[in-house]
Amino acid sequence: MRLVKQLLAVAAVGFVGSRVVAAGPGNPWFTLAAGAATAIAAVVVYAWVVRRTEDRAPTELAWPGATAGTIRGVLIGVAMFAAVIVNIAFLGGYHVHGLGSVSGALALVGFMAAVAVTEELLFRGVLFRIVEERTGTWIALLLTGVVFGLAHLPNPDAGLWGATAIAIEAGFMLAACYVATRSLWLPIGLHFGWNFAAGGIFGTAVSGTGQPDGLLDATTSGPALLTGGAFGPEGSLYAVAAGMILTVVFLWLAHRRGHIVARRRRTAEVGPVATVSA
């Protein structure tokens, strides 16, 4: 029941926050404030519900190193998406028409912060962490990565390929990022950096949710497998490749640090064997 309680608690914060933003005046400062408030509230509620249901401090959200971890994640996320755009542009698939909207980008800071925090708390903080305790790292990574991809399936222009791309480049990669650090701050920062770079900087669609007002007024054209088509660059093979590379890097780090959790096994003599690190 702790999984259900934690999921419902964080999801409730995300739902209320999204409704506040939707019902707001459309002012970028309001969206920024509402998004930031949602992100902060989600962290507070997550910490509270973990303490109540697991009788422990949420060390995955420990404050020491939170700022540094988040900043590193943001830089990795922005660099990762920039590399994807550079490859698309090299083949003539990304076109900048001029400057976009500073106020639009400002609003996206708040919106993407809320999305990154709530999704990381739900999918990595709750779902992956608890499933990993039962099944080990590898099965948990596979299962939760697929669930994360399927959660994006209802997005406009997603389709089976869009959901698959998100599962590989984000679901698997962000879970591996958490395993490598055993902290949620780096994946939160990486998730935010990726999303904000996509919409807020380069002005491209984010997971099929439409063309936002970013710092650049830009469009993409060309084969959908290379540009992502209407779904946005996240549906590009370049994005999938980038996510796969980072997944391997994070899992390598996790193995070196002894963070891989073995699958729990049962024996007839002693029953369940305690979960151990590889």
Coordinates of C-alpha atoms in Angstrom, one line a residue:
M1 CA 0.0 0.0 0.0
R2 CA 2.9 2.4 0.5
L3 CA 3.4 2.5 -3.3
V4 CA -0.2 3.4 -3.8
K5 CA -0.2 6.0 -1.1
Q6 CA 3.0 7.6 -2.3
L7 CA 1.9 7.7 -5.9
L8 CA -1.5 9.2 -5.0
A9 CA 0.1 11.9 -2.8
V10 CA 2.5 13.1 -5.4
A11 CA 0.0 12.7 -8.3
A12 CA -2.5 14.9 -6.4
V13 CA 0.0 17.7 -6.1
G14 CA 0.8 17.5 -9.8
F15 CA -2.9 17.4 -10.7
V16 CA -3.8 20.5 -8.6
G17 CA -0.7 22.3 -9.9
S18 CA -1.7 21.7 -13.5
R19 CA -5.2 22.8 -12.9
V20 CA -4.0 26.1 -11.2
V21 CA -1.8 26.8 -14.3
A22 CA -4.6 26.0 -16.7
A23 CA -7.1 28.2 -14.8
G24 CA -4.5 31.1 -14.4
P25 CA -4.5 34.3 -16.4
G26 CA -1.8 33.1 -18.8
N27 CA 0.7 35.5 -17.5
P28 CA 4.3 34.1 -17.7
W29 CA 5.1 35.3 -14.2
F30 CA 2.1 33.5 -12.9
T31 CA 3.0 30.3 -14.7
L32 CA 6.5 30.6 -13.4
A33 CA 5.4 31.0 -9.8
A34 CA 2.7 28.3 -10.1
G35 CA 5.1 25.8 -11.6
A36 CA 7.8 26.5 -9.0
A37 CA 5.2 26.2 -6.2
T38 CA 4.0 22.9 -7.6
A39 CA 7.6 21.6 -7.7
I40 CA 8.3 22.6 -4.1
A41 CA 5.0 21.2 -2.9
A42 CA 5.7 17.9 -4.6
V43 CA 9.1 17.6 -2.9
V44 CA 7.6 18.4 0.5
V45 CA 4.6 16.0 0.1
Y46 CA 6.9 13.2 -1.2
A47 CA 9.2 13.6 1.8
W48 CA 6.2 13.6 4.2
V49 CA 4.5 10.6 2.7
V50 CA 7.8 8.6 2.6
R51 CA 8.4 9.3 6.3
R52 CA 4.8 8.3 7.1
T53 CA 4.7 5.1 5.1
E54 CA 8.3 3.9 5.5
D55 CA 9.3 5.4 8.8
R56 CA 12.6 6.7 7.4
A57 CA 14.1 10.0 6.2
P58 CA 14.0 10.3 2.3
T59 CA 17.7 10.1 1.7
E60 CA 17.1 10.2 -2.0
L61 CA 16.2 13.8 -1.5
A62 CA 18.9 14.7 0.9
W63 CA 19.7 18.4 0.9
P64 CA 23.5 18.1 1.0
G65 CA 24.5 18.1 -2.7
A66 CA 21.0 18.9 -3.9
T67 CA 22.0 22.2 -5.6
A68 CA 25.1 20.7 -7.2
G69 CA 23.3 17.6 -8.4
T70 CA 20.5 19.5 -9.9
I71 CA 22.8 21.9 -11.7
R72 CA 24.9 19.1 -13.1
G73 CA 21.7 17.4 -14.3
V74 CA 20.5 20.6 -16.0
L75 CA 23.8 21.0 -17.8
I76 CA 23.7 17.3 -19.0
G77 CA 20.1 17.6 -20.2
V78 CA 20.8 20.8 -22.1
A79 CA 24.0 19.5 -23.6
M80 CA 22.2 16.2 -24.6
F81 CA 19.4 18.0 -26.4
A82 CA 21.8 20.5 -28.0
A83 CA 23.7 17.6 -29.4
V84 CA 20.5 16.1 -30.9
I85 CA 19.6 19.5 -32.5
V86 CA 23.2 19.9 -33.9
N87 CA 22.9 16.5 -35.6
I88 CA 19.5 17.4 -37.0
A89 CA 20.7 20.8 -38.2
F90 CA 23.7 19.2 -39.9
L91 CA 21.4 17.4 -42.2
G92 CA 19.3 20.5 -42.8
G93 CA 16.4 19.5 -40.7
Y94 CA 16.4 22.3 -38.1
H95 CA 15.7 25.9 -39.2
V96 CA 15.9 29.1 -37.1
H97 CA 13.7 31.9 -38.4
G98 CA 14.6 34.5 -35.7
L99 CA 14.2 35.2 -32.0
G100 CA 11.2 33.8 -30.2
S101 CA 9.6 34.9 -26.9
V102 CA 11.5 35.6 -23.7
S103 CA 8.3 35.7 -21.7
G104 CA 7.2 32.3 -23.2
A105 CA 10.6 30.8 -22.2
L106 CA 10.1 32.2 -18.7
A107 CA 6.8 30.6 -18.4
L108 CA 8.3 27.3 -19.5
V109 CA 10.8 27.4 -16.7
G110 CA 8.0 27.1 -14.2
F111 CA 6.0 24.6 -16.2
M112 CA 8.9 22.3 -17.0
A113 CA 10.1 22.5 -13.4
A114 CA 6.8 21.2 -12.2
V115 CA 6.8 18.4 -14.8
A116 CA 10.4 17.3 -14.1
V117 CA 9.9 17.2 -10.4
T118 CA 6.6 15.5 -10.2
E119 CA 7.5 12.9 -12.9
E120 CA 10.8 12.1 -11.3
L121 CA 9.2 11.7 -7.9
L122 CA 6.5 9.5 -9.3
F123 CA 8.4 7.3 -11.7
R124 CA 11.9 7.1 -10.2
G125 CA 11.3 8.1 -6.5
V126 CA 8.2 5.9 -6.0
L127 CA 7.7 3.4 -8.8
F128 CA 11.2 2.5 -9.7
R129 CA 12.6 2.5 -6.2
I130 CA 9.9 0.3 -4.7
V131 CA 9.8 -2.1 -7.7
E132 CA 13.6 -2.4 -7.5
E133 CA 13.3 -3.6 -3.9
R134 CA 11.2 -6.6 -5.1
T135 CA 12.7 -7.4 -8.5
G136 CA 16.2 -5.9 -8.6
T137 CA 17.6 -3.2 -10.7
W138 CA 17.4 -4.7 -14.2
I139 CA 13.7 -5.8 -14.1
A140 CA 12.7 -2.6 -12.4
L141 CA 14.5 -0.5 -15.1
L142 CA 12.8 -2.4 -17.9
L143 CA 9.3 -2.3 -16.3
T144 CA 9.3 1.3 -15.2
G145 CA 10.9 2.5 -18.5
V146 CA 8.1 0.8 -20.5
V147 CA 5.5 2.3 -18.1
F148 CA 7.1 5.8 -18.6
G149 CA 6.9 5.4 -22.3
L150 CA 3.3 4.3 -22.2
A151 CA 2.4 7.2 -20.0
H152 CA 3.3 9.5 -23.0
L153 CA 1.3 7.5 -25.5
P154 CA -1.8 9.7 -25.1
N155 CA 0.2 12.8 -26.1
P156 CA -0.7 14.2 -29.5
D157 CA 1.3 12.7 -32.4
A158 CA 3.0 10.2 -30.1
G159 CA 2.0 6.8 -31.5
L160 CA 3.9 3.6 -30.7
W161 CA 7.2 4.9 -31.9
G162 CA 7.0 8.1 -29.8
A163 CA 6.2 6.1 -26.7
T164 CA 9.0 3.7 -27.5
A165 CA 11.5 6.5 -28.0
I166 CA 10.5 8.1 -24.7
A167 CA 10.9 4.7 -22.9
I168 CA 14.4 4.2 -24.2
E169 CA 15.8 7.8 -24.1
A170 CA 14.1 8.9 -21.0
G171 CA 12.5 6.0 -19.0
F172 CA 15.6 3.8 -19.1
M173 CA 18.1 6.7 -19.0
L174 CA 16.6 8.6 -16.0
A175 CA 16.2 5.3 -14.0
A176 CA 19.9 4.5 -14.7
C177 CA 20.8 8.1 -13.6
Y178 CA 19.0 7.5 -10.3
V179 CA 20.7 4.1 -9.8
A180 CA 24.2 5.7 -10.4
T181 CA 23.6 8.4 -7.9
R182 CA 20.9 7.0 -5.6
S183 CA 19.7 10.6 -5.5
L184 CA 16.7 12.2 -7.3
W185 CA 18.4 15.6 -7.8
L186 CA 20.5 14.7 -10.8
P187 CA 17.6 13.0 -12.7
I188 CA 15.3 15.9 -11.8
G189 CA 17.9 18.4 -13.2
L190 CA 18.5 16.3 -16.3
H191 CA 14.8 15.9 -17.0
F192 CA 14.3 19.7 -16.6
G193 CA 17.3 20.6 -18.7
W194 CA 16.2 18.3 -21.5
N195 CA 12.6 19.5 -21.6
F196 CA 13.5 23.2 -21.2
A197 CA 16.2 23.0 -23.9
A198 CA 13.6 21.4 -26.3
G199 CA 10.9 24.0 -25.8
G200 CA 12.3 26.9 -24.0
I201 CA 15.6 27.3 -25.9
F202 CA 15.3 25.6 -29.3
G203 CA 11.5 26.2 -29.7
T204 CA 10.7 22.6 -30.7
A205 CA 7.7 20.4 -29.7
V206 CA 8.1 18.5 -26.4
S207 CA 6.8 14.9 -26.5
G208 CA 4.1 15.8 -29.0
T209 CA 2.6 18.5 -26.8
G210 CA 2.8 21.2 -29.5
Q211 CA 5.1 24.0 -30.5
P212 CA 6.0 26.2 -27.4
D213 CA 7.2 29.8 -27.4
G214 CA 10.9 29.5 -26.8
L215 CA 13.9 31.7 -27.1
L216 CA 14.2 30.7 -30.8
D217 CA 11.5 30.7 -33.5
A218 CA 12.4 27.5 -35.2
T219 CA 10.9 24.6 -37.2
T220 CA 12.0 21.1 -38.2
S221 CA 11.6 19.4 -41.5
G222 CA 12.7 16.2 -43.1
P223 CA 12.4 12.4 -42.5
A224 CA 10.5 11.8 -39.2
L225 CA 13.0 9.2 -38.0
L226 CA 15.7 11.9 -38.1
T227 CA 13.8 14.9 -37.0
G228 CA 11.0 13.3 -34.9
G229 CA 8.3 14.7 -37.1
A230 CA 5.3 16.2 -35.4
F231 CA 6.2 14.5 -32.1
G232 CA 9.3 16.7 -31.9
P233 CA 13.0 15.8 -31.8
E234 CA 12.4 13.4 -28.9
G235 CA 11.1 11.0 -31.6
S236 CA 14.4 11.3 -33.5
L237 CA 16.8 8.4 -33.8
Y238 CA 19.5 10.9 -32.6
A239 CA 17.6 11.4 -29.3
V240 CA 17.2 7.6 -28.9
A241 CA 20.9 7.1 -29.5
A242 CA 21.8 9.9 -27.0
G243 CA 19.6 8.3 -24.4
M244 CA 21.0 4.9 -24.9
I245 CA 24.6 6.2 -24.6
L246 CA 23.8 7.9 -21.3
T247 CA 22.0 4.9 -20.0
V248 CA 25.1 2.7 -20.6
V249 CA 27.3 5.4 -18.9
F250 CA 25.1 5.7 -15.9
L251 CA 24.7 1.9 -15.5
W252 CA 28.5 1.5 -15.8
L253 CA 28.9 4.1 -13.0
A254 CA 26.2 2.3 -10.9
H255 CA 28.1 -1.0 -11.3
R256 CA 31.4 0.6 -10.3
R257 CA 29.8 2.1 -7.2
G258 CA 28.1 -1.1 -6.2
H259 CA 24.6 0.3 -6.7
I260 CA 23.1 -2.5 -8.8
V261 CA 20.5 -4.4 -6.7
A262 CA 20.3 -8.1 -7.3
R263 CA 17.0 -9.9 -7.9
R264 CA 15.5 -11.2 -4.7
R265 CA 15.4 -15.0 -4.7
R266 CA 13.6 -17.6 -2.5
T267 CA 15.0 -20.9 -1.2
A268 CA 13.0 -23.7 0.4
E269 CA 15.2 -23.7 3.5
V270 CA 15.4 -20.0 4.5
G271 CA 12.7 -18.2 2.5
P272 CA 13.5 -14.8 1.0
V273 CA 17.1 -13.8 0.8
A274 CA 17.9 -10.2 1.5
T275 CA 18.5 -7.9 -1.4
V276 CA 22.2 -7.3 -1.9
S277 CA 24.3 -5.0 -4.1
A278 CA 26.4 -6.4 -6.9

